[in-house]
PDB file of C-alpha atoms in Angstrom:
ATOM      1  CA  UNK A   3      -8.450  51.992  46.379  1.00 43.00           C
ATOM      2  CA  UNK A   4      -8.871  54.170  43.317  1.00 44.00           C
ATOM      3  CA  UNK A   5     -12.346  53.663  42.075  1.00 50.00           C
ATOM      4  CA  UNK A   6     -13.037  52.122  38.693  1.00 56.00           C
ATOM      5  CA  UNK A   7     -16.354  52.757  37.115  1.00 74.00           C
ATOM      6  CA  UNK A   8     -17.627  49.248  37.461  1.00 92.00           C
ATOM      7  CA  UNK A   9     -15.958  48.580  40.642  1.00 96.00           C
ATOM      8  CA  UNK A  10     -16.654  49.555  44.292  1.00 95.00           C
ATOM      9  CA  UNK A  11     -15.154  49.015  47.715  1.00 94.00           C
ATOM     10  CA  UNK A  12     -17.340  46.873  49.919  1.00 96.00           C
ATOM     11  CA  UNK A  13     -18.818  48.930  52.796  1.00 94.00           C
ATOM     12  CA  UNK A  14     -21.705  48.837  55.495  1.00 95.00           C
ATOM     13  CA  UNK A  15     -23.602  51.501  53.820  1.00 95.00           C
ATOM     14  CA  UNK A  16     -24.976  48.897  51.263  1.00 96.00           C
ATOM     15  CA  UNK A  17     -25.331  46.079  53.663  1.00 97.00           C
ATOM     16  CA  UNK A  18     -28.923  45.660  53.090  1.00 97.00           C
ATOM     17  CA  UNK A  19     -28.905  45.905  49.401  1.00 97.00           C
ATOM     18  CA  UNK A  20     -26.128  43.442  49.215  1.00 97.00           C
ATOM     19  CA  UNK A  21     -28.089  40.994  51.573  1.00 97.00           C
ATOM     20  CA  UNK A  22     -31.281  41.351  49.354  1.00 97.00           C
ATOM     21  CA  UNK A  23     -28.883  40.497  46.303  1.00 97.00           C
ATOM     22  CA  UNK A  24     -27.672  37.516  47.915  1.00 97.00           C
ATOM     23  CA  UNK A  25     -31.190  36.199  48.846  1.00 96.00           C
ATOM     24  CA  UNK A  26     -32.578  36.683  45.241  1.00 96.00           C
ATOM     25  CA  UNK A  27     -29.652  35.074  43.759  1.00 95.00           C
ATOM     26  CA  UNK A  28     -29.371  31.692  45.758  1.00 91.00           C
ATOM     27  CA  UNK A  29     -30.351  29.536  42.924  1.00 90.00           C
ATOM     28  CA  UNK A  30     -27.404  30.871  41.276  1.00 88.00           C
ATOM     29  CA  UNK A  31     -24.787  29.680  43.766  1.00 85.00           C
ATOM     30  CA  UNK A  32     -25.941  25.982  44.232  1.00 82.00           C
ATOM     31  CA  UNK A  33     -22.888  24.541  45.752  1.00 83.00           C
ATOM     32  CA  UNK A  34     -20.377  26.703  44.167  1.00 87.00           C
ATOM     33  CA  UNK A  35     -20.300  29.526  46.555  1.00 86.00           C
ATOM     34  CA  UNK A  36     -21.680  30.690  49.930  1.00 88.00           C
ATOM     35  CA  UNK A  37     -21.757  34.294  50.254  1.00 92.00           C
ATOM     36  CA  UNK A  38     -22.732  36.160  53.452  1.00 93.00           C
ATOM     37  CA  UNK A  39     -26.398  35.682  53.935  1.00 94.00           C
ATOM     38  CA  UNK A  40     -27.045  37.255  57.556  1.00 96.00           C
ATOM     39  CA  UNK A  41     -26.079  40.700  58.978  1.00 97.00           C
ATOM     40  CA  UNK A  42     -23.550  38.747  61.123  1.00 97.00           C
ATOM     41  CA  UNK A  43     -21.880  37.125  58.428  1.00 95.00           C
ATOM     42  CA  UNK A  44     -21.857  40.250  56.327  1.00 97.00           C
ATOM     43  CA  UNK A  45     -20.127  42.256  59.099  1.00 96.00           C
ATOM     44  CA  UNK A  46     -17.541  39.471  59.487  1.00 95.00           C
ATOM     45  CA  UNK A  47     -16.929  39.194  56.015  1.00 94.00           C
ATOM     46  CA  UNK A  48     -16.425  43.038  55.742  1.00 94.00           C
ATOM     47  CA  UNK A  49     -14.021  43.066  58.723  1.00 92.00           C
ATOM     48  CA  UNK A  50     -11.919  40.225  57.193  1.00 91.00           C
ATOM     49  CA  UNK A  51     -11.625  42.203  53.874  1.00 90.00           C
ATOM     50  CA  UNK A  52     -10.395  45.332  55.838  1.00 86.00           C
ATOM     51  CA  UNK A  53      -7.887  43.858  58.015  1.00 80.00           C
ATOM     52  CA  UNK A  54      -6.413  40.840  56.520  1.00 75.00           C
ATOM     53  CA  UNK A  55      -4.345  39.858  53.378  1.00 94.00           C
ATOM     54  CA  UNK A  56      -7.602  40.344  51.209  1.00 95.00           C
ATOM     55  CA  UNK A  57      -8.950  42.808  48.768  1.00 95.00           C
ATOM     56  CA  UNK A  58     -12.717  43.079  48.178  1.00 96.00           C
ATOM     57  CA  UNK A  59     -14.575  44.577  45.190  1.00 97.00           C
ATOM     58  CA  UNK A  60     -18.205  44.799  44.348  1.00 97.00           C
ATOM     59  CA  UNK A  61     -19.057  44.970  40.688  1.00 98.00           C
ATOM     60  CA  UNK A  62     -21.706  47.497  39.741  1.00 97.00           C
ATOM     61  CA  UNK A  63     -23.892  48.155  36.826  1.00 95.00           C
ATOM     62  CA  UNK A  64     -23.822  51.338  34.968  1.00 92.00           C
ATOM     63  CA  UNK A  65     -26.799  52.482  37.080  1.00 92.00           C
ATOM     64  CA  UNK A  66     -24.836  51.568  40.326  1.00 93.00           C
ATOM     65  CA  UNK A  67     -26.738  48.394  41.148  1.00 95.00           C
ATOM     66  CA  UNK A  68     -24.797  45.437  42.753  1.00 97.00           C
ATOM     67  CA  UNK A  69     -24.015  42.957  39.918  1.00 97.00           C
ATOM     68  CA  UNK A  70     -21.413  40.652  41.961  1.00 97.00           C
ATOM     69  CA  UNK A  71     -18.481  40.341  44.055  1.00 97.00           C
ATOM     70  CA  UNK A  72     -14.749  39.715  43.525  1.00 97.00           C
ATOM     71  CA  UNK A  73     -12.403  39.124  46.220  1.00 97.00           C
ATOM     72  CA  UNK A  74      -8.764  38.510  46.086  1.00 97.00           C
ATOM     73  CA  UNK A  75      -7.956  36.386  49.131  1.00 95.00           C
ATOM     74  CA  UNK A  76      -4.820  35.055  51.069  1.00 95.00           C
ATOM     75  CA  UNK A  77      -2.634  37.422  49.413  1.00 96.00           C
ATOM     76  CA  UNK A  78       1.101  36.490  49.950  1.00 95.00           C
ATOM     77  CA  UNK A  79       3.655  39.148  49.103  1.00 94.00           C
ATOM     78  CA  UNK A  80       7.474  38.897  48.715  1.00 91.00           C
ATOM     79  CA  UNK A  81       8.658  36.112  46.503  1.00 91.00           C
ATOM     80  CA  UNK A  82       5.164  34.672  45.793  1.00 92.00           C
ATOM     81  CA  UNK A  83       3.076  37.922  45.105  1.00 95.00           C
ATOM     82  CA  UNK A  84      -0.015  35.966  44.493  1.00 97.00           C
ATOM     83  CA  UNK A  85      -3.501  35.652  45.791  1.00 97.00           C
ATOM     84  CA  UNK A  86      -6.625  33.346  44.979  1.00 97.00           C
ATOM     85  CA  UNK A  87      -9.721  34.816  43.511  1.00 97.00           C
ATOM     86  CA  UNK A  88     -13.340  34.133  45.021  1.00 95.00           C
ATOM     87  CA  UNK A  89     -16.360  35.836  43.062  1.00 96.00           C
ATOM     88  CA  UNK A  90     -19.992  35.431  42.331  1.00 96.00           C
ATOM     89  CA  UNK A  91     -22.802  37.427  40.488  1.00 96.00           C
ATOM     90  CA  UNK A  92     -26.090  38.662  41.447  1.00 97.00           C
ATOM     91  CA  UNK A  93     -29.347  37.867  39.863  1.00 96.00           C
ATOM     92  CA  UNK A  94     -30.682  39.552  37.638  1.00 96.00           C
ATOM     93  CA  UNK A  95     -27.353  40.853  36.373  1.00 95.00           C
ATOM     94  CA  UNK A  96     -25.808  37.397  35.754  1.00 94.00           C
ATOM     95  CA  UNK A  97     -25.167  36.626  32.267  1.00 93.00           C
ATOM     96  CA  UNK A  98     -24.707  40.303  30.946  1.00 94.00           C
ATOM     97  CA  UNK A  99     -20.970  40.741  30.902  1.00 95.00           C
ATOM     98  CA  UNK A 100     -20.574  42.799  34.155  1.00 97.00           C
ATOM     99  CA  UNK A 101     -18.544  40.212  35.912  1.00 97.00           C
ATOM    100  CA  UNK A 102     -16.164  40.147  32.909  1.00 96.00           C
ATOM    101  CA  UNK A 103     -15.849  43.732  32.885  1.00 96.00           C
ATOM    102  CA  UNK A 104     -15.320  43.788  36.658  1.00 97.00           C
ATOM    103  CA  UNK A 105     -12.812  40.942  36.495  1.00 97.00           C
ATOM    104  CA  UNK A 106     -10.824  42.768  33.984  1.00 96.00           C
ATOM    105  CA  UNK A 107     -11.001  45.676  36.123  1.00 96.00           C
ATOM    106  CA  UNK A 108      -9.851  43.844  39.053  1.00 97.00           C
ATOM    107  CA  UNK A 109      -6.824  42.117  37.162  1.00 97.00           C
ATOM    108  CA  UNK A 110      -5.629  45.580  36.180  1.00 96.00           C
ATOM    109  CA  UNK A 111      -5.965  46.615  39.907  1.00 95.00           C
ATOM    110  CA  UNK A 112      -4.086  43.628  40.958  1.00 97.00           C
ATOM    111  CA  UNK A 113      -1.289  43.547  38.571  1.00 97.00           C
ATOM    112  CA  UNK A 114      -0.784  47.446  38.222  1.00 95.00           C
ATOM    113  CA  UNK A 115      -1.625  48.951  41.540  1.00 94.00           C
ATOM    114  CA  UNK A 116      -1.073  45.770  43.867  1.00 95.00           C
ATOM    115  CA  UNK A 117       1.944  44.598  41.885  1.00 96.00           C
ATOM    116  CA  UNK A 118       0.902  41.096  42.137  1.00 97.00           C
ATOM    117  CA  UNK A 119       2.483  38.417  39.776  1.00 97.00           C
ATOM    118  CA  UNK A 120      -0.047  35.652  39.682  1.00 98.00           C
ATOM    119  CA  UNK A 121      -3.823  35.330  40.480  1.00 98.00           C
ATOM    120  CA  UNK A 122      -5.534  31.746  40.793  1.00 98.00           C
ATOM    121  CA  UNK A 123      -9.254  30.809  40.503  1.00 97.00           C
ATOM    122  CA  UNK A 124     -10.340  27.365  41.808  1.00 97.00           C
ATOM    123  CA  UNK A 125     -13.447  26.408  40.018  1.00 96.00           C
ATOM    124  CA  UNK A 126     -15.656  23.341  40.557  1.00 95.00           C
ATOM    125  CA  UNK A 127     -15.748  21.362  37.079  1.00 95.00           C
ATOM    126  CA  UNK A 128     -19.446  21.666  36.600  1.00 94.00           C
ATOM    127  CA  UNK A 129     -19.345  25.360  36.884  1.00 94.00           C
ATOM    128  CA  UNK A 130     -19.416  26.143  33.132  1.00 95.00           C
ATOM    129  CA  UNK A 131     -20.219  29.874  33.637  1.00 94.00           C
ATOM    130  CA  UNK A 132     -17.193  30.565  35.771  1.00 95.00           C
ATOM    131  CA  UNK A 133     -14.768  28.426  33.648  1.00 96.00           C
ATOM    132  CA  UNK A 134     -15.993  30.606  30.732  1.00 96.00           C
ATOM    133  CA  UNK A 135     -15.440  33.752  32.918  1.00 96.00           C
ATOM    134  CA  UNK A 136     -11.879  33.265  33.570  1.00 97.00           C
ATOM    135  CA  UNK A 137     -10.990  31.683  30.109  1.00 96.00           C
ATOM    136  CA  UNK A 138     -12.433  35.149  28.517  1.00 94.00           C
ATOM    137  CA  UNK A 139     -10.219  37.055  30.970  1.00 95.00           C
ATOM    138  CA  UNK A 140      -6.999  34.980  29.720  1.00 96.00           C
ATOM    139  CA  UNK A 141      -6.728  32.488  32.592  1.00 97.00           C
ATOM    140  CA  UNK A 142      -4.952  29.091  31.678  1.00 97.00           C
ATOM    141  CA  UNK A 143      -5.936  25.640  33.030  1.00 98.00           C
ATOM    142  CA  UNK A 144      -3.144  24.555  35.276  1.00 97.00           C
ATOM    143  CA  UNK A 145      -4.343  21.366  36.801  1.00 97.00           C
ATOM    144  CA  UNK A 146      -6.995  19.722  39.147  1.00 97.00           C
ATOM    145  CA  UNK A 147      -7.191  19.317  42.831  1.00 96.00           C
ATOM    146  CA  UNK A 148      -9.448  16.543  44.192  1.00 96.00           C
ATOM    147  CA  UNK A 149     -11.415  17.345  47.353  1.00 96.00           C
ATOM    148  CA  UNK A 150      -9.801  20.951  47.390  1.00 94.00           C
ATOM    149  CA  UNK A 151     -12.419  23.223  49.267  1.00 90.00           C
ATOM    150  CA  UNK A 152     -15.193  22.596  51.506  1.00 90.00           C
ATOM    151  CA  UNK A 153     -18.170  24.380  50.179  1.00 86.00           C
ATOM    152  CA  UNK A 154     -21.833  23.886  51.262  1.00 81.00           C
ATOM    153  CA  UNK A 155     -20.566  21.221  53.801  1.00 87.00           C
ATOM    154  CA  UNK A 156     -18.743  19.069  51.280  1.00 91.00           C
ATOM    155  CA  UNK A 157     -15.215  18.635  50.144  1.00 95.00           C
ATOM    156  CA  UNK A 158     -15.239  19.559  46.429  1.00 94.00           C
ATOM    157  CA  UNK A 159     -12.954  18.957  43.520  1.00 96.00           C
ATOM    158  CA  UNK A 160     -11.631  22.038  41.686  1.00 97.00           C
ATOM    159  CA  UNK A 161      -9.775  22.957  38.582  1.00 97.00           C
ATOM    160  CA  UNK A 162      -6.904  25.356  39.041  1.00 97.00           C
ATOM    161  CA  UNK A 163      -7.104  28.366  36.570  1.00 98.00           C
ATOM    162  CA  UNK A 164      -4.365  31.013  36.835  1.00 98.00           C
ATOM    163  CA  UNK A 165      -3.054  34.052  35.056  1.00 98.00           C
ATOM    164  CA  UNK A 166       0.221  35.804  35.526  1.00 98.00           C
ATOM    165  CA  UNK A 167       1.236  39.383  34.996  1.00 97.00           C
ATOM    166  CA  UNK A 168       3.093  38.492  31.806  1.00 97.00           C
ATOM    167  CA  UNK A 169       0.114  36.614  30.390  1.00 96.00           C
ATOM    168  CA  UNK A 170      -2.034  39.648  31.423  1.00 96.00           C
ATOM    169  CA  UNK A 171       0.166  42.012  29.739  1.00 94.00           C
ATOM    170  CA  UNK A 172       0.486  40.102  26.563  1.00 92.00           C
ATOM    171  CA  UNK A 173      -3.348  39.715  26.383  1.00 87.00           C
ATOM    172  CA  UNK A 174      -3.638  43.467  26.803  1.00 81.00           C
ATOM    173  CA  UNK A 175      -1.069  44.231  23.965  1.00 80.00           C
ATOM    174  CA  UNK A 176      -3.058  41.955  21.772  1.00 80.00           C
ATOM    175  CA  UNK A 177      -6.398  43.794  22.577  1.00 75.00           C
ATOM    176  CA  UNK A 178      -4.746  47.089  22.389  1.00 67.00           C
TER     177      UNK A 178
END
Protein backbone atom coordinates (compact mmCIF):
# COMPACT_ATOMS: atom_id res chain seq x y z
CA UNK A 1 0.00 0.00 0.00
CA UNK A 2 1.34 3.43 -0.91
CA UNK A 3 1.33 5.47 2.27
CA UNK A 4 -0.95 8.50 2.28
CA UNK A 5 0.07 11.13 4.86
CA UNK A 6 -3.06 10.56 6.94
CA UNK A 7 -3.19 6.78 6.46
CA UNK A 8 -0.98 4.04 7.84
CA UNK A 9 -1.16 0.31 7.39
CA UNK A 10 -2.03 -1.59 10.58
CA UNK A 11 0.90 -3.35 12.22
CA UNK A 12 1.81 -4.98 15.51
CA UNK A 13 4.46 -2.32 16.24
CA UNK A 14 1.70 0.04 17.48
CA UNK A 15 -0.38 -2.61 19.24
CA UNK A 16 -0.14 -1.10 22.73
CA UNK A 17 -0.97 2.38 21.44
CA UNK A 18 -3.94 0.98 19.52
CA UNK A 19 -5.31 -0.91 22.54
CA UNK A 20 -4.89 2.17 24.75
CA UNK A 21 -6.80 4.24 22.16
CA UNK A 22 -9.62 1.68 22.13
CA UNK A 23 -9.79 1.66 25.94
CA UNK A 24 -10.04 5.45 26.23
CA UNK A 25 -12.64 5.58 23.42
CA UNK A 26 -15.17 3.02 24.69
CA UNK A 27 -17.85 5.64 25.32
CA UNK A 28 -17.69 6.65 21.65
CA UNK A 29 -18.60 3.19 20.36
CA UNK A 30 -21.70 2.51 22.44
CA UNK A 31 -23.50 -0.23 20.49
CA UNK A 32 -22.15 0.93 17.13
CA UNK A 33 -18.80 -0.84 16.99
CA UNK A 34 -16.74 -3.47 18.76
CA UNK A 35 -13.04 -2.86 18.03
CA UNK A 36 -10.38 -5.30 19.26
CA UNK A 37 -9.90 -4.81 23.02
CA UNK A 38 -7.33 -7.46 23.93
CA UNK A 39 -3.94 -8.49 22.59
CA UNK A 40 -5.52 -11.69 21.25
CA UNK A 41 -8.34 -9.81 19.48
CA UNK A 42 -5.84 -7.32 18.07
CA UNK A 43 -3.60 -10.07 16.66
CA UNK A 44 -6.61 -11.93 15.23
CA UNK A 45 -7.85 -8.74 13.57
CA UNK A 46 -4.40 -7.95 12.17
CA UNK A 47 -4.12 -11.47 10.73
CA UNK A 48 -7.59 -11.15 9.15
CA UNK A 49 -6.60 -7.86 7.52
CA UNK A 50 -3.39 -9.38 6.13
CA UNK A 51 -4.75 -12.66 4.79
CA UNK A 52 -8.32 -12.23 3.61
CA UNK A 53 -10.38 -10.10 1.25
CA UNK A 54 -9.92 -7.11 3.54
CA UNK A 55 -7.94 -3.87 3.58
CA UNK A 56 -7.14 -1.99 6.76
CA UNK A 57 -6.09 1.60 7.33
CA UNK A 58 -5.22 3.52 10.45
CA UNK A 59 -6.11 7.20 10.32
CA UNK A 60 -3.40 9.37 11.88
CA UNK A 61 -3.11 12.97 13.00
CA UNK A 62 -0.44 15.27 11.58
CA UNK A 63 1.63 14.34 14.67
CA UNK A 64 1.25 10.64 13.88
CA UNK A 65 -1.18 9.78 16.69
CA UNK A 66 -3.87 7.21 15.96
CA UNK A 67 -7.15 9.01 15.24
CA UNK A 68 -9.22 6.08 13.98
CA UNK A 69 -9.59 3.00 11.83
CA UNK A 70 -11.16 2.43 8.41
CA UNK A 71 -11.44 -1.07 6.98
CA UNK A 72 -12.76 -2.32 3.66
CA UNK A 73 -14.19 -5.76 4.40
CA UNK A 74 -15.41 -8.70 2.37
CA UNK A 75 -14.07 -7.38 -0.92
CA UNK A 76 -15.47 -9.25 -3.89
CA UNK A 77 -13.74 -8.74 -7.24
CA UNK A 78 -14.77 -9.70 -10.77
CA UNK A 79 -18.24 -8.48 -11.74
CA UNK A 80 -19.02 -7.09 -8.25
CA UNK A 81 -15.82 -5.11 -7.43
CA UNK A 82 -17.24 -4.00 -4.12
CA UNK A 83 -16.54 -3.97 -0.41
CA UNK A 84 -18.08 -2.99 2.91
CA UNK A 85 -16.69 -0.22 5.10
CA UNK A 86 -16.18 -0.47 8.82
CA UNK A 87 -14.73 2.42 10.80
CA UNK A 88 -14.42 4.07 14.18
CA UNK A 89 -12.63 7.07 15.66
CA UNK A 90 -10.41 7.35 18.71
CA UNK A 91 -10.83 9.93 21.47
CA UNK A 92 -9.70 12.66 21.79
CA UNK A 93 -9.40 13.01 18.00
CA UNK A 94 -13.06 12.40 17.14
CA UNK A 95 -14.92 15.40 15.78
CA UNK A 96 -11.80 17.10 14.40
CA UNK A 97 -12.11 16.05 10.74
CA UNK A 98 -9.52 13.26 10.75
CA UNK A 99 -12.03 10.56 9.85
CA UNK A 100 -13.38 12.60 6.92
CA UNK A 101 -9.83 13.17 5.62
CA UNK A 102 -9.05 9.51 6.19
CA UNK A 103 -12.21 8.32 4.44
CA UNK A 104 -11.49 10.54 1.44
CA UNK A 105 -8.00 9.02 1.24
CA UNK A 106 -9.42 5.49 1.55
CA UNK A 107 -11.93 6.23 -1.23
CA UNK A 108 -9.08 7.36 -3.47
CA UNK A 109 -7.15 4.18 -2.63
CA UNK A 110 -10.22 1.99 -3.19
CA UNK A 111 -11.26 3.48 -6.51
CA UNK A 112 -7.89 4.32 -8.07
CA UNK A 113 -5.46 1.70 -6.78
CA UNK A 114 -7.76 -1.18 -5.83
CA UNK A 115 -10.06 -0.51 -8.81
CA UNK A 116 -13.22 -1.17 -6.84
CA UNK A 117 -16.51 0.00 -8.29
CA UNK A 118 -18.60 0.42 -5.14
CA UNK A 119 -18.26 0.77 -1.38
CA UNK A 120 -21.08 0.32 1.11
CA UNK A 121 -21.34 1.56 4.69
CA UNK A 122 -24.02 0.10 6.93
CA UNK A 123 -24.90 2.51 9.73
CA UNK A 124 -27.22 2.19 12.68
CA UNK A 125 -29.95 4.86 12.40
CA UNK A 126 -29.04 6.53 15.71
CA UNK A 127 -25.37 7.00 14.76
CA UNK A 128 -25.64 10.59 13.53
CA UNK A 129 -21.87 11.23 13.44
CA UNK A 130 -21.35 8.26 11.15
CA UNK A 131 -24.19 9.29 8.85
CA UNK A 132 -22.76 12.81 8.60
CA UNK A 133 -19.32 11.40 7.80
CA UNK A 134 -20.46 9.35 4.81
CA UNK A 135 -22.74 12.14 3.58
CA UNK A 136 -19.79 14.58 3.59
CA UNK A 137 -17.84 12.06 1.52
CA UNK A 138 -20.55 11.63 -1.12
CA UNK A 139 -22.32 8.44 -0.08
CA UNK A 140 -26.01 8.09 -0.92
CA UNK A 141 -28.69 6.44 1.20
CA UNK A 142 -29.84 3.28 -0.59
CA UNK A 143 -32.11 1.57 1.89
CA UNK A 144 -32.85 0.10 5.27
CA UNK A 145 -32.00 -3.38 6.55
CA UNK A 146 -33.78 -4.53 9.70
CA UNK A 147 -31.73 -6.68 12.09
CA UNK A 148 -28.79 -6.54 9.64
CA UNK A 149 -25.69 -7.02 11.83
CA UNK A 150 -25.10 -8.49 15.26
CA UNK A 151 -23.15 -5.92 17.29
CA UNK A 152 -22.67 -5.91 21.07
CA UNK A 153 -24.76 -9.07 21.35
CA UNK A 154 -27.86 -7.83 19.53
CA UNK A 155 -29.12 -7.85 15.95
CA UNK A 156 -29.32 -4.21 14.94
CA UNK A 157 -31.10 -2.30 12.18
CA UNK A 158 -28.89 -0.48 9.66
CA UNK A 159 -29.21 2.06 6.89
CA UNK A 160 -27.30 1.19 3.71
CA UNK A 161 -25.16 4.02 2.36
CA UNK A 162 -23.03 3.56 -0.75
CA UNK A 163 -20.84 5.32 -3.27
CA UNK A 164 -19.74 4.17 -6.72
CA UNK A 165 -16.64 5.17 -8.60
CA UNK A 166 -18.80 7.26 -10.95
CA UNK A 167 -20.28 9.21 -8.04
CA UNK A 168 -16.82 9.64 -6.50
CA UNK A 169 -15.34 10.92 -9.78
CA UNK A 170 -18.24 13.36 -10.28
CA UNK A 171 -17.74 14.69 -6.76
CA UNK A 172 -13.98 15.03 -7.35
CA UNK A 173 -14.63 17.02 -10.55
CA UNK A 174 -16.92 19.42 -8.65
CA UNK A 175 -14.34 19.90 -5.87
CA UNK A 176 -11.37 20.29 -8.20
